[in-house]
Coordinates of C-alpha atoms in Angstrom, one line a residue:
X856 CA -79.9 87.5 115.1
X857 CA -82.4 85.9 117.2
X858 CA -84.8 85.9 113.8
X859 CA -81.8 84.2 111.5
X860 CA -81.7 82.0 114.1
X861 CA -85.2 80.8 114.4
X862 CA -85.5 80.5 110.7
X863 CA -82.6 77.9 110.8
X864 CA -84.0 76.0 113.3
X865 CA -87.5 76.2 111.9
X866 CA -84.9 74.9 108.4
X867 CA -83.5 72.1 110.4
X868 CA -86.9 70.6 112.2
X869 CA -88.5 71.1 108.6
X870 CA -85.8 69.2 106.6
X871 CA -85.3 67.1 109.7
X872 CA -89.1 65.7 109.4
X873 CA -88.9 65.4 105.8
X874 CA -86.1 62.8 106.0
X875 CA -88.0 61.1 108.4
X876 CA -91.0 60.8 106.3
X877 CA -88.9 59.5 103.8
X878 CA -87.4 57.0 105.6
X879 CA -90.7 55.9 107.4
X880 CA -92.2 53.1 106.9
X881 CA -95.1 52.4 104.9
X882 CA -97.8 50.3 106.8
X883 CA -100.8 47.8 105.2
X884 CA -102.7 44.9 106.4
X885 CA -101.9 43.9 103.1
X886 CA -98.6 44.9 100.8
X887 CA -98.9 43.8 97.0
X888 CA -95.8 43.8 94.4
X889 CA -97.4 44.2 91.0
X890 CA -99.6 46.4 88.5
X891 CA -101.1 43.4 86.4
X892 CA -104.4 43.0 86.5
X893 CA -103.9 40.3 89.0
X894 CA -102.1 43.3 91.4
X895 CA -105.4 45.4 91.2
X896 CA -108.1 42.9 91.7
X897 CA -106.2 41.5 94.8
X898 CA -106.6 45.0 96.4
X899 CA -110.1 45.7 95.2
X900 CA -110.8 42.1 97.3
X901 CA -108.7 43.3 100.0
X902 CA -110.1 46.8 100.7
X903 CA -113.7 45.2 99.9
X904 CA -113.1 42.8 103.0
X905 CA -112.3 45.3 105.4
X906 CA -108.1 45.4 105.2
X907 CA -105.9 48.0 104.5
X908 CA -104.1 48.0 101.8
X909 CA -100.5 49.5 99.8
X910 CA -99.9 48.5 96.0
X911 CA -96.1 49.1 94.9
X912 CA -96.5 48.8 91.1
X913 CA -93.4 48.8 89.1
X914 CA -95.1 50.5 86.4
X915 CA -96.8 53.6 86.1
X916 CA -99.7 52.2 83.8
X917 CA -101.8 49.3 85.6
X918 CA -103.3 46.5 84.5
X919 CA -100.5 44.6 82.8
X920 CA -101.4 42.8 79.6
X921 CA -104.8 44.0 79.5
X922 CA -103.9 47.6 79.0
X923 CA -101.3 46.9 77.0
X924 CA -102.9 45.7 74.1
X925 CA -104.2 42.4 74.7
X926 CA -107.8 43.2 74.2
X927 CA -108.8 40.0 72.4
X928 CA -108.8 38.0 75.6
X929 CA -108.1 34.7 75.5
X930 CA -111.5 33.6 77.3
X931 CA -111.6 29.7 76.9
X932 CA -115.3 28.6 78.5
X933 CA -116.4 32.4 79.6
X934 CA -118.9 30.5 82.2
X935 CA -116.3 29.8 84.4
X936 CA -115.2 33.5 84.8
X937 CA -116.6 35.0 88.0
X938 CA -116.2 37.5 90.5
X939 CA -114.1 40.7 90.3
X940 CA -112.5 39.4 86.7
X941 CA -116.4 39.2 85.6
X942 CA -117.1 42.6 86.7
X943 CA -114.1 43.6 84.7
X944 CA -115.7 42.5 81.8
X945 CA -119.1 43.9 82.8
X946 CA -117.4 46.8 82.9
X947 CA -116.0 46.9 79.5
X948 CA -119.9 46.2 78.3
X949 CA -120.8 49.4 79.8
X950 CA -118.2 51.3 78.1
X951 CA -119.2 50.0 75.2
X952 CA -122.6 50.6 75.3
X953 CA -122.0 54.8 75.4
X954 CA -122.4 56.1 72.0
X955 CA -119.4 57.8 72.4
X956 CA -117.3 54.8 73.1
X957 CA -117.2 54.5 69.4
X958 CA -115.3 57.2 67.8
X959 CA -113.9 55.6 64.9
X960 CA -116.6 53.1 63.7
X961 CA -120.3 52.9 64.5
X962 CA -121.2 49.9 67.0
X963 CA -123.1 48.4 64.0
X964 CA -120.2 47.7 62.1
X965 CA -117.6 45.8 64.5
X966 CA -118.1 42.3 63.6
X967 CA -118.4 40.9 67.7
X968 CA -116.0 38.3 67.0
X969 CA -114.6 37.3 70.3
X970 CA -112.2 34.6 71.0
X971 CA -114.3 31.4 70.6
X972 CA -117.4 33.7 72.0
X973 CA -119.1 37.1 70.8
X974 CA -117.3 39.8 71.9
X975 CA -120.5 41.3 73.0
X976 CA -122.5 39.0 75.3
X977 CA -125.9 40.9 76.0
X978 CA -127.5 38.1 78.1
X979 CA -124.6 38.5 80.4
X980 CA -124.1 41.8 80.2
X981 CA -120.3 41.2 79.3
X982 CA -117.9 42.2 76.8
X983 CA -114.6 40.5 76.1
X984 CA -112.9 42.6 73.7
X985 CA -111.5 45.7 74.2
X986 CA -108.9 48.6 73.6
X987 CA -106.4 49.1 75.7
X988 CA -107.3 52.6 77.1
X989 CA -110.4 51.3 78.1
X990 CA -108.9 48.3 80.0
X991 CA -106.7 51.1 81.9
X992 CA -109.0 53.6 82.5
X993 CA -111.3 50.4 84.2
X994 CA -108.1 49.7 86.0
X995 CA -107.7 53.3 87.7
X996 CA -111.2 54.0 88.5
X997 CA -110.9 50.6 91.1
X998 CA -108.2 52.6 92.3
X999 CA -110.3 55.7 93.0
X1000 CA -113.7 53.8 94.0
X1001 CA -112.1 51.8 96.5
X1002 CA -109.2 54.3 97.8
X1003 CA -106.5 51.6 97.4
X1004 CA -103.0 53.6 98.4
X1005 CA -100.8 53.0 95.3
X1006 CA -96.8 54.0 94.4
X1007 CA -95.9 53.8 91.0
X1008 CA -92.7 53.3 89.4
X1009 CA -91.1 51.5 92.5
X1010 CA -89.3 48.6 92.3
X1011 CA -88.0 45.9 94.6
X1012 CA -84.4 45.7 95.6
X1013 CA -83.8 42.5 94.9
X1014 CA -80.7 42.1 96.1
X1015 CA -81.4 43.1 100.0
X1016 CA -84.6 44.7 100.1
X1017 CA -86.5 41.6 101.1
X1018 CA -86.4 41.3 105.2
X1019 CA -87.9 37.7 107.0
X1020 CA -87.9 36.6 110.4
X1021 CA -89.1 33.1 111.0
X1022 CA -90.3 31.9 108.0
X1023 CA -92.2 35.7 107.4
X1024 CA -91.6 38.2 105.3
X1025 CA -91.1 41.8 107.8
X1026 CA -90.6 44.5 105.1
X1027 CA -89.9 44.9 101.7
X1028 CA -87.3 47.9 100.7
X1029 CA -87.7 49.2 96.8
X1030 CA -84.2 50.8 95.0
X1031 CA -85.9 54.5 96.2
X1032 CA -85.2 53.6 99.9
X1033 CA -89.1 53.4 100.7
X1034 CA -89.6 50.7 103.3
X1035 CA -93.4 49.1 103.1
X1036 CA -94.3 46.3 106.2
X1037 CA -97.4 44.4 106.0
X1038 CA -99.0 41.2 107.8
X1039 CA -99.6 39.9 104.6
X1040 CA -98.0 39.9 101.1
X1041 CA -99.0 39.2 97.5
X1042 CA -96.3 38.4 94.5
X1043 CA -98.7 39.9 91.7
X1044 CA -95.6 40.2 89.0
X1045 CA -95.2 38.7 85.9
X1046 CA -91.8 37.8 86.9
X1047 CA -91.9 36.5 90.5
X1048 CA -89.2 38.6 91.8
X1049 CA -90.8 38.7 95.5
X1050 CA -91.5 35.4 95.4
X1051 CA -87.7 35.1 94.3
X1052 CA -86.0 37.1 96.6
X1053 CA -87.9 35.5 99.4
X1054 CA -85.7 32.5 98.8
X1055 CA -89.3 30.6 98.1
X1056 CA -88.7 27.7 95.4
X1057 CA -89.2 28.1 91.8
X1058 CA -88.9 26.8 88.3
X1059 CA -87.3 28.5 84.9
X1060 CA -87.7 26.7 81.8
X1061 CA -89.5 23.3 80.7
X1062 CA -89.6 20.1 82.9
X1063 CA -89.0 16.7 81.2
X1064 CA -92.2 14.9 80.9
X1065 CA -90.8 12.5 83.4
X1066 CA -90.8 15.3 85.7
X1067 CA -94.8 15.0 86.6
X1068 CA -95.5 12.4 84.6
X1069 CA -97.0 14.2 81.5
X1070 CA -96.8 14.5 77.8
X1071 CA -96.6 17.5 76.5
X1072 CA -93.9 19.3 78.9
X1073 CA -90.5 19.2 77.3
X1074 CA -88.9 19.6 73.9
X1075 CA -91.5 18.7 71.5
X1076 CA -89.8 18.4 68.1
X1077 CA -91.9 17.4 64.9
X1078 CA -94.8 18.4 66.7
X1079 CA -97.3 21.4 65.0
X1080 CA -100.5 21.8 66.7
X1081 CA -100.4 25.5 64.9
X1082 CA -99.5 27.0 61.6
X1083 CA -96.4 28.3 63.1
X1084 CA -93.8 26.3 61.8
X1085 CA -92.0 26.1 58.4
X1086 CA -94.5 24.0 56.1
X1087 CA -91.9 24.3 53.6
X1088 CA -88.2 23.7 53.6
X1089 CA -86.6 26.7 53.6
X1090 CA -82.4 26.7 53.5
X1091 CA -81.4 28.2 56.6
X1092 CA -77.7 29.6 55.4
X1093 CA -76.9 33.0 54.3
X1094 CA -75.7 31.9 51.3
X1095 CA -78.4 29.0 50.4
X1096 CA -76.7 25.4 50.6
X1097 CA -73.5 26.6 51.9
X1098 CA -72.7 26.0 55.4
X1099 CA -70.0 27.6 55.6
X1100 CA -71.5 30.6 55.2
X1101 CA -73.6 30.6 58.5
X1102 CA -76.7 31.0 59.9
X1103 CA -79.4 33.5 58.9
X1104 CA -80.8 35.6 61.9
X1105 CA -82.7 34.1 64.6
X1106 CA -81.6 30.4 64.1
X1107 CA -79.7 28.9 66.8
X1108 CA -76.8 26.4 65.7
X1109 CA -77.7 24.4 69.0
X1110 CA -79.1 21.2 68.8
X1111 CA -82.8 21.1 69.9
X1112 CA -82.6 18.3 71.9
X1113 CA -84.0 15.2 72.9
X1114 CA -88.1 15.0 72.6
X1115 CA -89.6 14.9 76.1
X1116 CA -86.5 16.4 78.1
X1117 CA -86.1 19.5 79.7
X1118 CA -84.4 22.3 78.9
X1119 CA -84.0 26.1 80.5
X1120 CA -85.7 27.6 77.3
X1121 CA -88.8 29.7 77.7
X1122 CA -91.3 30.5 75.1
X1123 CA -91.2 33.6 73.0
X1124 CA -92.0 37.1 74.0
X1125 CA -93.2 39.8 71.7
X1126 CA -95.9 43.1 71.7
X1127 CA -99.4 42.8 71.5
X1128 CA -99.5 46.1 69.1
X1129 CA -102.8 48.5 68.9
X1130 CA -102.9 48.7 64.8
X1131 CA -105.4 50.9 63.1
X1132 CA -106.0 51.3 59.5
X1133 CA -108.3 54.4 60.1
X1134 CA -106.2 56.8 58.2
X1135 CA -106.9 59.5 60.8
X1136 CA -105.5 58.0 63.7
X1137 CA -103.3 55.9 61.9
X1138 CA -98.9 56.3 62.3
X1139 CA -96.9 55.1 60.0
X1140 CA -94.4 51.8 61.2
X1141 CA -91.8 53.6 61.8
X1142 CA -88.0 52.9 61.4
X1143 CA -86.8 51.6 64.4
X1144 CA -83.0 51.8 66.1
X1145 CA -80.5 49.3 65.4
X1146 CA -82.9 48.6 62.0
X1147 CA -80.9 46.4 59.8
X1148 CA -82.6 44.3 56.8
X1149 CA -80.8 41.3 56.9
X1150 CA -82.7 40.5 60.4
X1151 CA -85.4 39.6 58.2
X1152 CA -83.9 37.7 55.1
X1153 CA -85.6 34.5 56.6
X1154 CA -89.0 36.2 56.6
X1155 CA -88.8 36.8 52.7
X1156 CA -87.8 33.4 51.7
X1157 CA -90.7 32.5 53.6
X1158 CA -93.0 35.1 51.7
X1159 CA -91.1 33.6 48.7
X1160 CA -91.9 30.2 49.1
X1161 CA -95.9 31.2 48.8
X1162 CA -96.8 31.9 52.7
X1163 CA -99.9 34.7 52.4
X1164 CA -101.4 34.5 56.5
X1165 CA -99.9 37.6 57.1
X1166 CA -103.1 39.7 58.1
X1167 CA -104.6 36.2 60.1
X1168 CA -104.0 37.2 63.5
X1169 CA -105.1 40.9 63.1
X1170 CA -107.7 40.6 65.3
X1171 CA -110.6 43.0 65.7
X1172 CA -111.2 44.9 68.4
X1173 CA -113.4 48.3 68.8
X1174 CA -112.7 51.2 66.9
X1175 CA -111.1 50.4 63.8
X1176 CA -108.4 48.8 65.2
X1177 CA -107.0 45.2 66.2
X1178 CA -105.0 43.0 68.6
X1179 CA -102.4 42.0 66.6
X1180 CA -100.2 38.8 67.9
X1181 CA -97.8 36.3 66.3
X1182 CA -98.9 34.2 63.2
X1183 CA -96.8 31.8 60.9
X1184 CA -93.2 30.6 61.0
X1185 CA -91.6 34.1 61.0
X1186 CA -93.6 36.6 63.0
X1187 CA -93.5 39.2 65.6
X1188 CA -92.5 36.3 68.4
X1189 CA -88.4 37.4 69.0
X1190 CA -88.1 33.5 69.2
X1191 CA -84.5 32.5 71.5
X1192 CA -83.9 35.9 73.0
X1193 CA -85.9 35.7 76.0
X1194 CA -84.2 32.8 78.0
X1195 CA -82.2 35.6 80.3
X1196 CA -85.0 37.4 81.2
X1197 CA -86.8 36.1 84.4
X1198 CA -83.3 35.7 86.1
X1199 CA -81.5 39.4 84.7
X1200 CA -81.0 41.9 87.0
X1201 CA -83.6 45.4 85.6
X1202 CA -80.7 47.1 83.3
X1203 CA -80.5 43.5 81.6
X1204 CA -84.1 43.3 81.1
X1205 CA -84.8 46.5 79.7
X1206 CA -82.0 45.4 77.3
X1207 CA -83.5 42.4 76.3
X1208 CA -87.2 44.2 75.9
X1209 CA -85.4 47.2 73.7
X1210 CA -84.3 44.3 71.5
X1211 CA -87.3 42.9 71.0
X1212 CA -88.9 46.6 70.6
X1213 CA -86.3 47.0 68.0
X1214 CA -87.1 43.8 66.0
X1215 CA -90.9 43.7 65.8
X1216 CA -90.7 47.4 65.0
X1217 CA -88.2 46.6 62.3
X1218 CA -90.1 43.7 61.1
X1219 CA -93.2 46.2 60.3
X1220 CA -91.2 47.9 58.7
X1221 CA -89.4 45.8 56.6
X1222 CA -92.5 44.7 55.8
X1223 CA -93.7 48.0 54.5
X1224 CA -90.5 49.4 52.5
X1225 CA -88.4 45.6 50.9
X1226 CA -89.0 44.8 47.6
X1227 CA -89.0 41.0 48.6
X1228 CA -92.3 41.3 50.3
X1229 CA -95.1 40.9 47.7
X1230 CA -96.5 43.7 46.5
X1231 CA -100.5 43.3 47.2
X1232 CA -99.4 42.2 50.6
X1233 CA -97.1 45.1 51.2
X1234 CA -99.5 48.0 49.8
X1235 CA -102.3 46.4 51.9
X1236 CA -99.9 46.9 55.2
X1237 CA -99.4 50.0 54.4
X1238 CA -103.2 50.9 54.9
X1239 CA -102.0 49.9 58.7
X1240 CA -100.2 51.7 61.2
X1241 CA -100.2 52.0 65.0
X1242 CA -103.0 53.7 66.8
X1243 CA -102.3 57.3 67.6
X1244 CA -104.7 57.7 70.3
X1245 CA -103.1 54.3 72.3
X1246 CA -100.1 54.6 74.6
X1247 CA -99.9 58.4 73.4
X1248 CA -96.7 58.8 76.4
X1249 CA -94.9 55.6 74.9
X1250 CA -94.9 56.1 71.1
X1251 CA -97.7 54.2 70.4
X1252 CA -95.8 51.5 71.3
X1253 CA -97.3 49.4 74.1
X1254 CA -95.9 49.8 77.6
X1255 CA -95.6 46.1 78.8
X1256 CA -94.0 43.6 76.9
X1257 CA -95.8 39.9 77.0
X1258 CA -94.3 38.0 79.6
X1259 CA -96.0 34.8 78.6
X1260 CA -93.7 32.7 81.3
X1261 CA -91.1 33.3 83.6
X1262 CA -90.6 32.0 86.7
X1263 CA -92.7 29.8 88.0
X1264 CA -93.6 28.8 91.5
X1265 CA -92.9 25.0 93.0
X1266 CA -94.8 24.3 95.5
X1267 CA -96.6 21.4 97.5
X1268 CA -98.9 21.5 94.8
X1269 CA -98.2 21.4 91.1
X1270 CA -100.3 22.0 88.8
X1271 CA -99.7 19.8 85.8
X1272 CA -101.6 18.6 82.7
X1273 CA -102.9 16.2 84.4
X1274 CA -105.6 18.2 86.4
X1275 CA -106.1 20.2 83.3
X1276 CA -106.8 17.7 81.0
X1277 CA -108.8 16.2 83.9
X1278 CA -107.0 13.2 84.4
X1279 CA -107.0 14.1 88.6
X1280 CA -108.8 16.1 90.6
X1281 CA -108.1 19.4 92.3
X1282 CA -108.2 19.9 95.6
X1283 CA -109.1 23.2 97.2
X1284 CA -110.1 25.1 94.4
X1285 CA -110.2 28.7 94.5
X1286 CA -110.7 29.6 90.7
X1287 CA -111.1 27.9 87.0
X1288 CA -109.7 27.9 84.0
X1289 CA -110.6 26.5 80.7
X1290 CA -108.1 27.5 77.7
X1291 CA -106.4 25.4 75.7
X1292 CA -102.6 24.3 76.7
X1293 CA -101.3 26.8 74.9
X1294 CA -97.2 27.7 74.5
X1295 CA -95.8 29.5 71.4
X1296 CA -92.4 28.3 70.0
X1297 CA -89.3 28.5 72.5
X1298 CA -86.3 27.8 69.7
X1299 CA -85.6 28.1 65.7
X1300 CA -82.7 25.3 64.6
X1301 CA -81.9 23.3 61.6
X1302 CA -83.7 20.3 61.2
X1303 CA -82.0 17.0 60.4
X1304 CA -82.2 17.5 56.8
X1305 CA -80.9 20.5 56.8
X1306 CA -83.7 22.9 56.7
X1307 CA -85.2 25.6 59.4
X1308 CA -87.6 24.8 62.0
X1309 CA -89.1 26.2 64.8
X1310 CA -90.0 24.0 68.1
X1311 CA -92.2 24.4 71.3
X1312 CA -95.5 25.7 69.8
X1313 CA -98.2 23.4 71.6
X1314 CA -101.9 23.4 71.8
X1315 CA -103.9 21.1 73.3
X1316 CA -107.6 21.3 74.5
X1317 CA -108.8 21.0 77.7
X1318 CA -112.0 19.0 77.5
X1319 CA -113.9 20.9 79.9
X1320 CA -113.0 23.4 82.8
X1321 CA -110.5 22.8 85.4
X1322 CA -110.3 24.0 89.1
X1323 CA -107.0 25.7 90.4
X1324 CA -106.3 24.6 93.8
X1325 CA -105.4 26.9 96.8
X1326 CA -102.1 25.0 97.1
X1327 CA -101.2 26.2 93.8
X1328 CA -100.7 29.9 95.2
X1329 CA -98.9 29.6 98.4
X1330 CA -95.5 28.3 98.8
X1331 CA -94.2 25.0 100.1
X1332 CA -94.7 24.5 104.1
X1333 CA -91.5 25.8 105.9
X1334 CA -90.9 28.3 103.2
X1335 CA -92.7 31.6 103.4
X1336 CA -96.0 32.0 105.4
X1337 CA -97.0 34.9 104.7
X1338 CA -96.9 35.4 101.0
X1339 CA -99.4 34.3 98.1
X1340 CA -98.4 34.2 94.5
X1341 CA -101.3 34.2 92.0
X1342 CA -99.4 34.8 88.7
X1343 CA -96.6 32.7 89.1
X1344 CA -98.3 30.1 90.3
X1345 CA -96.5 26.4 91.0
X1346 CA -97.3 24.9 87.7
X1347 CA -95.8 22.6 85.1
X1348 CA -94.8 24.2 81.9
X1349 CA -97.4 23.1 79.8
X1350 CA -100.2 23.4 82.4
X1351 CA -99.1 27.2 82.9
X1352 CA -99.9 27.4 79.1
X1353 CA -103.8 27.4 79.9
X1354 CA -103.2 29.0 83.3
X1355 CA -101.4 31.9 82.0
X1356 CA -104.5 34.2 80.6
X1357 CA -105.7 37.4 81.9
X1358 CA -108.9 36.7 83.2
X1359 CA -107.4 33.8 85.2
X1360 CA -105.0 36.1 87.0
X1361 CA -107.7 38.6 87.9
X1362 CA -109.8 34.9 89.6
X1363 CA -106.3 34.4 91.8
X1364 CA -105.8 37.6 91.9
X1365 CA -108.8 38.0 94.0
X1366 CA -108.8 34.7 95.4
X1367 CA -105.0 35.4 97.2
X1368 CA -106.6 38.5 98.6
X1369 CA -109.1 36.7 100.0
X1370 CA -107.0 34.3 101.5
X1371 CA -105.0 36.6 102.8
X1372 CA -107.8 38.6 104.5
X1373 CA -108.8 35.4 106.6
X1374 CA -104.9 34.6 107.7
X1375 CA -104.9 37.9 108.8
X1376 CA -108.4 37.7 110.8
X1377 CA -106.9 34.0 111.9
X1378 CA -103.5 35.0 113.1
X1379 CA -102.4 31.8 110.8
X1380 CA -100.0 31.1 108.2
X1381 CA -101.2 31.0 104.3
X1382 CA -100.4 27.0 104.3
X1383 CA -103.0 27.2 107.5
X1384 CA -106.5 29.5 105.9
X1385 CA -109.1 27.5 106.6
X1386 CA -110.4 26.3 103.3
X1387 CA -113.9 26.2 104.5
X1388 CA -113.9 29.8 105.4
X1389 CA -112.1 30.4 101.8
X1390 CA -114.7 28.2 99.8
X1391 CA -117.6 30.2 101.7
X1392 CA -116.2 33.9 101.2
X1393 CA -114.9 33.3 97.3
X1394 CA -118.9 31.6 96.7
X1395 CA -119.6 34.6 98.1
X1396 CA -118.1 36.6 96.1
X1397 CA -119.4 35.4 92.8
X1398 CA -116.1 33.1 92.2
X1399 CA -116.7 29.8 90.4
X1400 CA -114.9 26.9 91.8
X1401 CA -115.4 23.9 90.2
X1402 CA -118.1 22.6 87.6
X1403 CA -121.5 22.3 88.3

């Protein structure tokens, strides 16, 4: 008796402890929302400067983007790249440099075509194009060098989970009950939901120009800085020049609007897919759910009317394979069907990303099996399929879906055309940029004559390299003071066009960390780091602030 007796109590202290460990909470210096690549190098900076550190990563594969197939990075001016976001890069070199990096080509035979720079920079010991296993596997080993405490597959509750005192955030609950309290915290999503649910002001959508005083912000019918517009006028109707017998797929019967206004639209999302035509590790487009043909009757009156770019944004990268993104009026941008996305609640977004998953998969393979495709197009994309050896747990589909823009931070600062296009200066800065103002089309309508067109695709230089101020990352004063926001940052639409590229969010990234660390050491609110101490410890760190 005494035995069954002491085995039940032993039962009841043991399950008694485990609920409590469940239910404690989890304890940083610094707590970081995210697994971009922004997410990662904020806790490399973090742990490097002495702090402790907890990343609660939505998804189970870090790095955003730049795992996920983006491997032909967007670099603008590459000199302006520094710090942690350079020794990514570096990193890549190295990979690249082992003979057994290259298992489907010989390192002789890829071109080195980068994005407006080589893709392999010896002088510099950088590379800039990449697969996307080689971006992750980077990704996890700053995880193990550094230590960094990580839980994957945890996502906010964004409907209470979000505790503040005073202007502070206290703790952060995700939907498994975990409860994390830090000092500090970073918003390192795509989607800003920390920022969100910390009640801290943001944006969704495009600001008139009057907004900020710009030009480019806003609907921007008749304008095509790209080739992705209709060059030719295609009927829009199911059943050509009858109205009556409605719209083909993917055209909006809204009217576009006025040029220069704003609107809640957002431009489009797709995949960056890993495609190979190395017959060995090469699978077949395959038929997707929901496939129905008709999706794509719009697509083959293009193909009809002459269009042949179809293979001009298959972009190399190692191995045999590419970086494939959206080219020409018709591509694998899901144009209208993201504008619910930053606000839905996480059963409506995976909706909306199974949609899109379900339309560029059944535009391949349309693509591969109708008769209205030309035929020497169609048996030369059949020589392509994805990558078996990429996203092997996912299909070979990639895991993240491009977020280009979501939410987006308002601040006390904004950044806005203006400062990229160099028209003002920056104060603070804490990082560069230097790519184009870049957003892809946000809406396909019919034209005033009566023809399909696509709006919202803007490109527009930036003469030289931009700083990004500090102000641009923390939230308005009287708002939240202990939160930074690096990929959401407060920016105009258009601005965030140029912001919005990899490298740039590993530079905040880092930079927020840093920030962080000295509020921390300081006992002072974000809006109060010393910028002084920043400038010195980012210099320090390799960052690159502002020309010259």
């Amino acid at each position: 008796m005494r035995k069954t007796l002491s085995f039940f109590l032993i039962l009841l202290f043991s399950v008694s402890g485990l609920l409590a460990g469940a239910n404690k909470p989890y304890q940083a210096d610094l707590i970081i929302y995210g697994g971009t690549s922004a997410a990662i190098t904020a806790a490399v900076a973090a742990k490097k400067l002495g702090k402790t550190v907890i990343v609660i990563s939505p998804d189970i594969h870090l790095g955003g983007l730049s795992s996920s197939g983006l491997g032909f990075t967007d670099t603008g001016n590459k000199e302006v790249i520094g710090g942690l976001s350079r020794d990514f890069y570096h990193r890549v070199y190295l990979h690249y440099q082992q003979d057994t990096a290259w298992k489907w080509q010989k390192k002789e035979e890829y071109g080195n075509k980068g994005q407006g720079t080589p893709a392999i920079d010896g002088k510099d010991r950088t590379m800039w194009i990449f697969e996307p296993h080689v971006a992750e596997k980077i990704m996890e080993d700053y995880i193990k060098e550094n230590n960094i405490e990580i839980y994957r597959n945890e996502w906010l509750n964004r409907k209470d989970g979000v505790k503040m005192k005073n202007g502070k955030i206290t703790s952060i609950n995700t939907l498994s009950g975990k409860q994390f309290t830090g000092k500090m915290f970073i918003d390192a999503t795509y989607e800003g939901d920390l920022m969100a649910s910390a009640k801290v002001s943001y944006h969704v959508g495009r600001e008139a120009n009057s907004v900020y005083g710009e030009t480019w912000n806003g609907v921007q019918t008749e304008v095509f800085q790209h080739g992705h517009h209709f060059k030719t006028d295609i009927d829009p109707y199911k059943t050509p020049g009858d109205k009556n017998s409605g719209l083909l797929a993917g055209i909006s019967g809204e009217n576009p609007g006025v040029k220069g206004e704003g609107d809640n639209k957002l431009q489009a999302y797709c995949f960056r897919m890993c495609l190979t035509n190395k017959e060995e590790n090469r699978i077949t487009f395959p038929k997707p759910d929901n496939y129905n043909p008709a999706n794509y009757e719009l697509l083959a009156r293009v193909f009809q009317s002459g269009w042949k770019e179809l293979f001009d944004k298959f972009d190399d990268i190692p191995n045999r394979k590419t970086d494939t993104n959206n080219h020409g009026p018709f591509s694998t941008d899901f144009i209208g069907m993201n504008y619910d996305y930053p606000e839905a609640s996480y059963q409506k977004r995976k909706e909306i990303i199974k949609q899109h998953e379900d339309y560029q998969k059944g535009l391949m393979y349309f693509m591969i099996t109708d008769s209205r495709v030309p035929a020497d197009l169609q048996k030369r994309l059949q020589t392509w399929g994805l990558s078996k050896d990429e996203f092997k747990d996912n299909g070979n589909w990639p895991h993240q879906i491009y977020v280009r823009e979501a939410r987006r931070m308002v601040s006390d600062c904004v950044l806005t055309e203006n400062e990229t296009l160099g028209r003002k200066e920056v104060p603070k800065p804490i990082g560069m940029g230097s790519y184009a103002l870049d957003s892809h089309n946000t809406q396909r309508y019919v034209n005033s004559r009566g023809f399909v067109q696509n709006e919202g695709d803007i490109g527009v230089h930036a003469p030289k390299p931009y700083s990004i101020s500090y102000g641009s990352i923390v939230p308005k004063n009287g708002e939240c003071s202990n939160l930074l926001v690096p990929v959401c940052v407060s920016s105009s639409h258009i601005a965030y066009g140029s912001v919005r590229m990899e490298p740039v969010f590993m530079i905040l990234g880092e930079s927020a960390a840093t920030a962080a660390a000295i509020a921390i050491d300081d006992q002072v609110n974000v809006q109060q780091v010393s910028y002084e101490k920043l400038e010195t410890q980012l210099l320090n760190q390799k960052q690159r602030l502002r020309l010259n």
